Amino acid sequence: MLPLSFDLFCRVIDNYGDIGVCWRLAKQLVQPPFSAQVRLWVDDLPRFCALAPGIDPALAQQQHAQVQVVRWEASSVTNSSYPEPHTVVLEAFACAPPAGFVRCMRPDTLWINLEYLSAQDWVAGCHGLPSPQANGLKKWFFFPGFTSHTGGLLREIGLHQRRNTWQTDPQARWRLLHQLGLPETALHALQHGALQVLLFCYPHAPTATLLHALQARGKPVVVLACPGSIDTTCQFLARKGLVQLCPIPFVAQETFDLLLWGSDLNCVRGEDSLVRALWAARPLLWHIYPQADAAHLDKLDAWLARAPYPAPVHALIRAWNTPPHTAFAQHLQHCLTPATFSHWRTAAQQWDDTLSQHQDLASALVAFCTEKQKTR
Ligand code: TRH
């Protein structure tokens, strides 16, 4: 049996989720216990570079964090010059590897489509199913998910231990906040117990309502706003009062994870930051990626059905995602009362604990590929 090695194809549709997931997976596969060779094909290196600043967007090929990174351009490689495919070809989110590359695949090449994350029940039924292709190969569906009947969630080996160490080191958080260049007033407020809120959401989120509701809470709050999450109205709203709004730059992915570990409330979006906020084991507000015909609301409900959060938090997250967001402010007031917030925090810790009992995605993927290799 050939050792597992991977060609991982990533097409950046929009935003950062596609490359965010692929980069985490690639980095994990090259590390022990897998120690696999990984060639990551990415069609948008400038976007990649935002979350992995060591990437040089000008290079057609480069080695970074032990991963071979190839700029995927329709014109960059002619059919005849495609490298020999690795034993596993992973296409992220049905991004379709180039036809010339597919022609180079051997009958024993394992071809896998890594799907988007969803908590919906049908996922378990589709995970691991084959789809026969025109060239005689089978493409296998690999679905991430929240149960042991799916491919699981990305979680690096030792992640929880690193997080616990970081969260219990009193200096770690302050070093990070200093590095971010937060104003002295914000640092001072945080040192005196202000609530730290990380805000990473789509522009249509009711952020002005969020700021009003935080203001009405009557206690200091520092909001770390990721690029694109706030508009000028918000900046105006937060100019006076107990809420300090601090726009922060786009940071490297490892730093982003630390921000989640260090915040009291994480407002996250898409899929990758949702998973990372779950691993922060802190209260989170999920702004789901919007889809046509409001299909995302079914996804949201399926996820909420698994979430052990108190009932007011379910109502809050639904209101955050459902225009006209009328009840959002009221739900937030309720969820931030000491009793409910403490219940929310305990539930977040419990869910982190339960989810981390499942096999992680990279391990599940390697086990799946090993099994398929044996049975062919
Ligand atoms: O950027 P996103 O909105 O990505 C989305 C979703 O994944 C969506 O499902 C998908 O269909 C669409 O893209 C195409 O949100 P997400 O998934 O959380 O990805 C953000 C990534 O960016 C994540 O890996 C964290 C990273 N990040 C940083 O590294 N630094 C930062 O400063 C910030 C704000 C994010």
GROMACS .gro file of C-alpha atoms and ligand atoms in nm:
model
  411
    1MET     CA    1   0.000   0.000   0.000
    2LEU     CA    2   0.142   0.341  -0.094
    3PRO     CA    3   0.180   0.591   0.191
    4LEU     CA    4  -0.092   0.853   0.190
    5SER     CA    5   0.001   1.182   0.028
    6PHE     CA    6  -0.235   1.459  -0.073
    7ASP     CA    7  -0.311   1.703  -0.351
    8LEU     CA    8  -0.550   1.951  -0.195
    9PHE     CA    9  -0.732   2.189  -0.433
   10CYS     CA   10  -0.875   2.513  -0.300
   11ARG     CA   11  -1.067   2.768  -0.503
   12VAL     CA   12  -1.142   3.086  -0.311
   13ILE     CA   13  -1.506   3.168  -0.388
   14ASP     CA   14  -1.524   3.468  -0.161
   15ASN     CA   15  -1.419   3.556   0.190
   16TYR     CA   16  -1.166   3.350   0.382
   17GLY     CA   17  -1.343   3.029   0.478
   18ASP     CA   18  -1.231   2.813   0.185
   19ILE     CA   19  -0.862   2.880   0.230
   20GLY     CA   20  -0.900   2.899   0.608
   21VAL     CA   21  -1.023   2.537   0.622
   22CYS     CA   22  -0.776   2.408   0.359
   23TRP     CA   23  -0.479   2.569   0.528
   24ARG     CA   24  -0.564   2.421   0.868
   25LEU     CA   25  -0.611   2.076   0.715
   26ALA     CA   26  -0.290   2.093   0.510
   27LYS     CA   27  -0.087   2.201   0.812
   28GLN     CA   28  -0.229   1.920   1.020
   29LEU     CA   29  -0.170   1.648   0.760
   30VAL     CA   30   0.203   1.725   0.734
   31GLN     CA   31   0.245   1.699   1.111
   32PRO     CA   32   0.280   1.377   1.313
   33PRO     CA   33   0.115   1.135   1.349
   34PHE     CA   34   0.029   1.162   0.976
   35SER     CA   35   0.350   1.323   0.848
   36ALA     CA   36   0.205   1.313   0.496
   37GLN     CA   37   0.327   1.503   0.192
   38VAL     CA   38   0.077   1.774   0.100
   39ARG     CA   39   0.061   1.984  -0.215
   40LEU     CA   40  -0.191   2.265  -0.174
   41TRP     CA   41  -0.322   2.428  -0.491
   42VAL     CA   42  -0.471   2.772  -0.429
   43ASP     CA   43  -0.616   3.009  -0.689
   44ASP     CA   44  -0.593   3.326  -0.476
   45LEU     CA   45  -0.258   3.369  -0.303
   46PRO     CA   46  -0.317   3.732  -0.193
   47ARG     CA   47  -0.620   3.613   0.007
   48PHE     CA   48  -0.420   3.321   0.145
   49CYS     CA   49  -0.143   3.560   0.244
   50ALA     CA   50  -0.386   3.759   0.463
   51LEU     CA   51  -0.423   3.466   0.703
   52ALA     CA   52  -0.077   3.315   0.647
   53PRO     CA   53   0.155   3.617   0.615
   54GLY     CA   54   0.454   3.391   0.537
   55ILE     CA   55   0.306   3.314   0.195
   56ASP     CA   56   0.460   3.508  -0.092
   57PRO     CA   57   0.177   3.584  -0.337
   58ALA     CA   58   0.427   3.637  -0.620
   59LEU     CA   59   0.558   3.279  -0.622
   60ALA     CA   60   0.417   3.006  -0.845
   61GLN     CA   61   0.548   2.741  -0.603
   62GLN     CA   62   0.673   2.763  -0.247
   63GLN     CA   63   0.721   2.554   0.063
   64HIS     CA   64   0.556   2.694   0.373
   65ALA     CA   65   0.506   2.524   0.711
   66GLN     CA   66   0.616   2.200   0.538
   67VAL     CA   67   0.333   2.228   0.286
   68GLN     CA   68   0.409   2.262  -0.084
   69VAL     CA   69   0.196   2.552  -0.202
   70VAL     CA   70   0.121   2.584  -0.574
   71ARG     CA   71  -0.048   2.883  -0.732
   72TRP     CA   72  -0.342   2.731  -0.918
   73GLU     CA   73  -0.391   2.919  -1.242
   74ALA     CA   74  -0.569   2.787  -1.547
   75SER     CA   75  -0.277   2.898  -1.760
   76SER     CA   76   0.018   2.819  -1.533
   77VAL     CA   77   0.049   2.449  -1.600
   78THR     CA   78  -0.005   2.283  -1.935
   79ASN     CA   79  -0.170   1.943  -1.939
   80SER     CA   80   0.156   1.772  -2.016
   81SER     CA   81   0.339   1.931  -1.725
   82TYR     CA   82   0.107   1.840  -1.439
   83PRO     CA   83   0.296   1.655  -1.168
   84GLU     CA   84   0.203   1.299  -1.093
   85PRO     CA   85  -0.097   1.313  -0.859
   86HIS     CA   86  -0.047   1.210  -0.499
   87THR     CA   87  -0.230   0.904  -0.371
   88VAL     CA   88  -0.525   1.118  -0.254
   89VAL     CA   89  -0.675   1.408  -0.449
   90LEU     CA   90  -0.886   1.621  -0.221
   91GLU     CA   91  -1.102   1.886  -0.376
   92ALA     CA   92  -1.238   2.133  -0.128
   93PHE     CA   93  -1.604   2.224  -0.164
   94ALA     CA   94  -1.651   2.072  -0.511
   95CYS     CA   95  -1.397   2.310  -0.663
   96ALA     CA   96  -1.319   2.072  -0.956
   97PRO     CA   97  -0.946   2.012  -1.013
   98PRO     CA   98  -0.825   2.102  -1.364
   99ALA     CA   99  -0.927   1.851  -1.635
  100GLY     CA  100  -0.561   1.798  -1.733
  101PHE     CA  101  -0.476   1.700  -1.376
  102VAL     CA  102  -0.776   1.468  -1.354
  103ARG     CA  103  -0.652   1.294  -1.671
  104CYS     CA  104  -0.323   1.221  -1.489
  105MET     CA  105  -0.503   1.044  -1.203
  106ARG     CA  106  -0.447   0.667  -1.188
  107PRO     CA  107  -0.720   0.407  -1.135
  108ASP     CA  108  -0.603   0.371  -0.774
  109THR     CA  109  -0.601   0.748  -0.702
  110LEU     CA  110  -0.844   0.825  -0.422
  111TRP     CA  111  -1.056   1.124  -0.517
  112ILE     CA  112  -1.240   1.296  -0.235
  113ASN     CA  113  -1.469   1.594  -0.223
  114LEU     CA  114  -1.443   1.766   0.114
  115GLU     CA  115  -1.783   1.922   0.169
  116TYR     CA  116  -1.906   2.226   0.364
  117LEU     CA  117  -1.989   2.188   0.730
  118SER     CA  118  -2.350   2.139   0.825
  119ALA     CA  119  -2.525   2.005   1.135
  120GLN     CA  120  -2.824   1.882   0.931
  121ASP     CA  121  -2.932   1.519   0.980
  122TRP     CA  122  -2.897   1.422   0.612
  123VAL     CA  123  -2.520   1.476   0.633
  124ALA     CA  124  -2.464   1.145   0.815
  125GLY     CA  125  -2.645   0.961   0.533
  126CYS     CA  126  -2.431   1.119   0.260
  127HIS     CA  127  -2.094   1.109   0.435
  128GLY     CA  128  -1.865   0.853   0.269
  129LEU     CA  129  -2.087   0.785  -0.033
  130PRO     CA  130  -1.922   0.731  -0.372
  131SER     CA  131  -2.008   0.918  -0.689
  132PRO     CA  132  -1.897   0.739  -1.009
  133GLN     CA  133  -1.716   0.972  -1.251
  134ALA     CA  134  -1.700   0.974  -1.630
  135ASN     CA  135  -1.333   0.863  -1.623
  136GLY     CA  136  -1.419   0.546  -1.430
  137LEU     CA  137  -1.293   0.676  -1.096
  138LYS     CA  138  -1.515   0.716  -0.794
  139LYS     CA  139  -1.528   1.043  -0.611
  140TRP     CA  140  -1.608   1.005  -0.242
  141PHE     CA  141  -1.807   1.256  -0.040
  142PHE     CA  142  -1.648   1.350   0.289
  143PHE     CA  143  -1.870   1.559   0.514
  144PRO     CA  144  -1.747   1.740   0.823
  145GLY     CA  145  -2.003   1.735   1.100
  146PHE     CA  146  -2.100   1.735   1.462
  147THR     CA  147  -2.157   1.361   1.520
  148SER     CA  148  -1.945   1.047   1.503
  149HIS     CA  149  -2.139   0.945   1.188
  150THR     CA  150  -1.973   1.228   0.996
  151GLY     CA  151  -1.617   1.332   0.920
  152GLY     CA  152  -1.598   1.542   1.237
  153LEU     CA  153  -1.449   1.885   1.295
  154LEU     CA  154  -1.098   2.015   1.233
  155ARG     CA  155  -0.909   1.997   1.562
  156GLU     CA  156  -0.533   1.973   1.580
  157ILE     CA  157  -0.366   1.731   1.815
  158GLY     CA  158  -0.294   1.904   2.144
  159LEU     CA  159  -0.521   2.200   2.064
  160HIS     CA  160  -0.713   2.181   2.391
  161GLN     CA  161  -0.400   2.153   2.597
  162ARG     CA  162  -0.249   2.458   2.424
  163ARG     CA  163  -0.571   2.651   2.474
  164ASN     CA  164  -0.593   2.563   2.842
  165THR     CA  165  -0.233   2.667   2.897
  166TRP     CA  166  -0.294   2.995   2.715
  167GLN     CA  167  -0.621   3.070   2.891
  168THR     CA  168  -0.468   3.013   3.233
  169ASP     CA  169  -0.160   3.227   3.166
  170PRO     CA  170  -0.259   3.576   3.289
  171GLN     CA  171   0.007   3.746   3.078
  172ALA     CA  172  -0.076   3.579   2.746
  173ARG     CA  173  -0.392   3.782   2.686
  174TRP     CA  174  -0.228   4.114   2.769
  175ARG     CA  175   0.068   4.044   2.541
  176LEU     CA  176  -0.174   3.977   2.258
  177LEU     CA  177  -0.384   4.288   2.320
  178HIS     CA  178  -0.069   4.503   2.337
  179GLN     CA  179   0.053   4.357   2.008
  180LEU     CA  180  -0.279   4.452   1.850
  181GLY     CA  181  -0.211   4.812   1.939
  182LEU     CA  182  -0.531   4.867   2.139
  183PRO     CA  183  -0.568   5.216   2.284
  184GLU     CA  184  -0.467   5.260   2.650
  185THR     CA  185  -0.828   5.335   2.746
  186ALA     CA  186  -0.941   4.999   2.610
  187LEU     CA  187  -0.656   4.813   2.780
  188HIS     CA  188  -0.735   4.989   3.104
  189ALA     CA  189  -1.104   4.899   3.081
  190LEU     CA  190  -1.021   4.534   3.009
  191GLN     CA  191  -0.778   4.521   3.299
  192HIS     CA  192  -1.063   4.641   3.519
  193GLY     CA  193  -1.302   4.371   3.410
  194ALA     CA  194  -1.469   4.511   3.097
  195LEU     CA  195  -1.636   4.250   2.880
  196GLN     CA  196  -1.422   4.163   2.574
  197VAL     CA  197  -1.630   4.103   2.262
  198LEU     CA  198  -1.475   3.988   1.935
  199LEU     CA  199  -1.684   4.093   1.637
  200PHE     CA  200  -1.640   3.907   1.306
  201CYS     CA  201  -1.964   3.913   1.106
  202TYR     CA  202  -2.104   3.989   0.760
  203PRO     CA  203  -2.189   4.353   0.687
  204HIS     CA  204  -2.566   4.288   0.708
  205ALA     CA  205  -2.552   4.191   1.078
  206PRO     CA  206  -2.743   4.427   1.311
  207THR     CA  207  -2.423   4.560   1.464
  208ALA     CA  208  -2.569   4.900   1.553
  209THR     CA  209  -2.836   4.721   1.759
  210LEU     CA  210  -2.566   4.510   1.918
  211LEU     CA  211  -2.375   4.821   2.025
  212HIS     CA  212  -2.691   4.988   2.160
  213ALA     CA  213  -2.775   4.679   2.361
  214LEU     CA  214  -2.421   4.655   2.500
  215GLN     CA  215  -2.440   5.023   2.592
  216ALA     CA  216  -2.772   4.968   2.769
  217ARG     CA  217  -2.615   4.691   2.978
  218GLY     CA  218  -2.458   4.968   3.185
  219LYS     CA  219  -2.113   4.812   3.225
  220PRO     CA  220  -1.788   4.867   3.030
  221VAL     CA  221  -1.740   4.666   2.713
  222VAL     CA  222  -1.453   4.659   2.462
  223VAL     CA  223  -1.551   4.543   2.115
  224LEU     CA  224  -1.265   4.423   1.894
  225ALA     CA  225  -1.403   4.470   1.544
  226CYS     CA  226  -1.247   4.266   1.263
  227PRO     CA  227  -1.222   4.433   0.921
  228GLY     CA  228  -1.554   4.456   0.739
  229SER     CA  229  -1.765   4.399   1.049
  230ILE     CA  230  -1.866   4.757   1.130
  231ASP     CA  231  -1.969   5.065   0.937
  232THR     CA  232  -1.942   5.436   1.011
  233THR     CA  233  -2.276   5.441   1.196
  234CYS     CA  234  -2.134   5.197   1.444
  235GLN     CA  235  -1.819   5.402   1.484
  236PHE     CA  236  -2.033   5.706   1.556
  237LEU     CA  237  -2.255   5.519   1.802
  238ALA     CA  238  -1.963   5.397   2.004
  239ARG     CA  239  -1.791   5.731   2.030
  240LYS     CA  240  -1.920   5.797   2.379
  241GLY     CA  241  -2.028   5.581   2.666
  242LEU     CA  242  -1.940   5.247   2.810
  243VAL     CA  243  -1.873   5.066   2.485
  244GLN     CA  244  -1.532   5.114   2.331
  245LEU     CA  245  -1.523   5.007   1.970
  246CYS     CA  246  -1.172   4.913   1.856
  247PRO     CA  247  -1.125   4.826   1.489
  248ILE     CA  248  -0.844   4.570   1.464
  249PRO     CA  249  -0.644   4.463   1.158
  250PHE     CA  250  -0.680   4.127   0.984
  251VAL     CA  251  -0.442   3.902   1.176
  252ALA     CA  252  -0.268   3.570   1.106
  253GLN     CA  253  -0.488   3.266   1.161
  254GLU     CA  254  -0.299   3.155   1.474
  255THR     CA  255  -0.348   3.502   1.624
  256PHE     CA  256  -0.715   3.498   1.533
  257ASP     CA  257  -0.756   3.178   1.735
  258LEU     CA  258  -0.589   3.344   2.034
  259LEU     CA  259  -0.833   3.633   2.010
  260LEU     CA  260  -1.118   3.384   2.036
  261TRP     CA  261  -0.955   3.217   2.337
  262GLY     CA  262  -0.916   3.551   2.511
  263SER     CA  263  -1.262   3.703   2.451
  264ASP     CA  264  -1.569   3.672   2.672
  265LEU     CA  265  -1.811   3.669   2.380
  266ASN     CA  266  -1.716   3.570   2.025
  267CYS     CA  267  -1.931   3.689   1.737
  268VAL     CA  268  -1.816   3.472   1.447
  269ARG     CA  269  -1.930   3.401   1.093
  270GLY     CA  270  -1.905   3.136   0.820
  271GLU     CA  271  -1.783   2.794   0.920
  272ASP     CA  272  -1.419   2.796   1.009
  273SER     CA  273  -1.441   3.068   1.272
  274LEU     CA  274  -1.751   2.897   1.412
  275VAL     CA  275  -1.553   2.581   1.477
  276ARG     CA  276  -1.267   2.777   1.627
  277ALA     CA  277  -1.509   2.965   1.854
  278LEU     CA  278  -1.650   2.631   1.968
  279TRP     CA  279  -1.295   2.525   2.061
  280ALA     CA  280  -1.254   2.851   2.255
  281ALA     CA  281  -1.527   2.717   2.489
  282ARG     CA  282  -1.671   3.065   2.537
  283PRO     CA  283  -2.018   3.206   2.455
  284LEU     CA  284  -2.056   3.267   2.083
  285LEU     CA  285  -2.297   3.436   1.845
  286TRP     CA  286  -2.293   3.278   1.499
  287HIS     CA  287  -2.361   3.489   1.191
  288ILE     CA  288  -2.425   3.225   0.928
  289TYR     CA  289  -2.321   3.266   0.563
  290PRO     CA  290  -2.639   3.371   0.379
  291GLN     CA  291  -2.771   3.145   0.101
  292ALA     CA  292  -3.042   3.173  -0.163
  293ASP     CA  293  -3.400   3.097  -0.052
  294ALA     CA  294  -3.291   3.134   0.312
  295ALA     CA  295  -3.149   2.779   0.303
  296HIS     CA  296  -2.902   2.895   0.565
  297LEU     CA  297  -3.181   2.927   0.822
  298ASP     CA  298  -3.244   2.551   0.804
  299LYS     CA  299  -2.872   2.501   0.860
  300LEU     CA  300  -2.882   2.740   1.151
  301ASP     CA  301  -3.180   2.561   1.309
  302ALA     CA  302  -3.008   2.224   1.270
  303TRP     CA  303  -2.702   2.360   1.446
  304LEU     CA  304  -2.910   2.522   1.721
  305ALA     CA  305  -3.094   2.193   1.773
  306ARG     CA  306  -2.758   2.044   1.877
  307ALA     CA  307  -2.643   2.344   2.080
  308PRO     CA  308  -2.681   2.293   2.458
  309TYR     CA  309  -2.713   2.669   2.515
  310PRO     CA  310  -2.995   2.807   2.733
  311ALA     CA  311  -3.320   2.886   2.549
  312PRO     CA  312  -3.271   3.267   2.548
  313VAL     CA  313  -2.940   3.216   2.363
  314HIS     CA  314  -3.116   3.016   2.092
  315ALA     CA  315  -3.362   3.303   2.050
  316LEU     CA  316  -3.073   3.552   2.044
  317ILE     CA  317  -2.876   3.371   1.773
  318ARG     CA  318  -3.188   3.331   1.561
  319ALA     CA  319  -3.267   3.702   1.597
  320TRP     CA  320  -2.906   3.796   1.505
  321ASN     CA  321  -2.956   3.611   1.176
  322THR     CA  322  -3.316   3.698   1.097
  323PRO     CA  323  -3.417   4.045   0.973
  324PRO     CA  324  -3.567   4.272   1.091
  325HIS     CA  325  -3.384   4.162   1.409
  326THR     CA  326  -3.654   4.329   1.622
  327ALA     CA  327  -3.618   4.109   1.927
  328PHE     CA  328  -3.238   4.097   1.914
  329ALA     CA  329  -3.166   4.379   2.162
  330GLN     CA  330  -3.411   4.241   2.417
  331HIS     CA  331  -3.268   3.888   2.387
  332LEU     CA  332  -2.915   4.021   2.425
  333GLN     CA  333  -3.005   4.207   2.746
  334HIS     CA  334  -3.145   3.885   2.880
  335CYS     CA  335  -2.845   3.672   2.774
  336LEU     CA  336  -2.597   3.914   2.930
  337THR     CA  337  -2.757   3.905   3.274
  338PRO     CA  338  -2.507   3.737   3.510
  339ALA     CA  339  -2.718   3.424   3.561
  340THR     CA  340  -2.788   3.354   3.193
  341PHE     CA  341  -2.438   3.451   3.082
  342SER     CA  342  -2.287   3.213   3.336
  343HIS     CA  343  -2.522   2.936   3.219
  344TRP     CA  344  -2.423   3.011   2.857
  345ARG     CA  345  -2.054   2.990   2.946
  346THR     CA  346  -2.096   2.658   3.122
  347ALA     CA  347  -2.289   2.521   2.824
  348ALA     CA  348  -2.010   2.637   2.591
  349GLN     CA  349  -1.755   2.450   2.803
  350GLN     CA  350  -1.972   2.139   2.809
  351TRP     CA  351  -2.024   2.144   2.431
  352ASP     CA  352  -1.653   2.188   2.370
  353ASP     CA  353  -1.594   1.889   2.593
  354THR     CA  354  -1.855   1.670   2.421
  355LEU     CA  355  -1.749   1.762   2.068
  356SER     CA  356  -1.384   1.704   2.142
  357GLN     CA  357  -1.460   1.341   2.234
  358HIS     CA  358  -1.529   1.273   1.863
  359GLN     CA  359  -1.257   1.189   1.616
  360ASP     CA  360  -1.115   1.504   1.454
  361LEU     CA  361  -1.153   1.563   1.081
  362ALA     CA  362  -0.792   1.498   0.973
  363SER     CA  363  -0.780   1.169   1.166
  364ALA     CA  364  -1.118   1.067   1.026
  365LEU     CA  365  -1.002   1.154   0.675
  366VAL     CA  366  -0.681   0.955   0.705
  367ALA     CA  367  -0.874   0.657   0.848
  368PHE     CA  368  -1.125   0.683   0.562
  369CYS     CA  369  -0.850   0.693   0.297
  370THR     CA  370  -0.661   0.403   0.456
  371GLU     CA  371  -0.977   0.195   0.458
  372LYS     CA  372  -1.058   0.276   0.094
  373GLN     CA  373  -0.702   0.192  -0.008
  374LYS     CA  374  -0.735  -0.152   0.154
  375THR     CA  375  -1.067  -0.236  -0.009
  376ARG     CA  376  -0.982  -0.150  -0.367
  377TRH     O1  377  -1.460   3.440   0.571
  377TRH     P1  378  -1.581   3.362   0.594
  377TRH     O2  379  -1.706   3.436   0.583
  377TRH     O3  380  -1.583   3.240   0.494
  377TRH     C1  381  -1.702   3.198   0.427
  377TRH     C2  382  -1.761   3.077   0.491
  377TRH     O4  383  -1.669   2.975   0.515
  377TRH     C3  384  -1.873   3.027   0.405
  377TRH     O5  385  -1.929   2.914   0.458
  377TRH     C4  386  -1.822   3.000   0.268
  377TRH     O6  387  -1.920   2.949   0.189
  377TRH     C5  388  -1.770   3.129   0.212
  377TRH     O7  389  -1.665   3.175   0.295
  377TRH     C6  390  -1.721   3.115   0.072
  377TRH     O8  391  -1.579   3.295   0.740
  377TRH     P2  392  -1.496   3.174   0.801
  377TRH     O9  393  -1.541   3.044   0.746
  377TRH    O10  394  -1.502   3.188   0.945
  377TRH    O11  395  -1.345   3.199   0.756
  377TRH     C7  396  -1.268   3.303   0.804
  377TRH     C8  397  -1.123   3.259   0.812
  377TRH    O12  398  -1.039   3.372   0.825
  377TRH     C9  399  -1.094   3.169   0.931
  377TRH    O13  400  -0.999   3.070   0.895
  377TRH    C10  401  -1.031   3.264   1.033
  377TRH    C11  402  -0.957   3.356   0.940
  377TRH     N1  403  -0.926   3.490   0.994
  377TRH    C12  404  -0.793   3.522   1.019
  377TRH    O14  405  -0.704   3.438   0.998
  377TRH     N2  406  -0.764   3.647   1.065
  377TRH    C13  407  -0.858   3.742   1.089
  377TRH    O15  408  -0.825   3.853   1.133
  377TRH    C14  409  -0.995   3.706   1.065
  377TRH    C15  410  -1.103   3.807   1.092
  377TRH    C16  411  -1.025   3.580   1.018
   0.00000   0.00000   0.00000
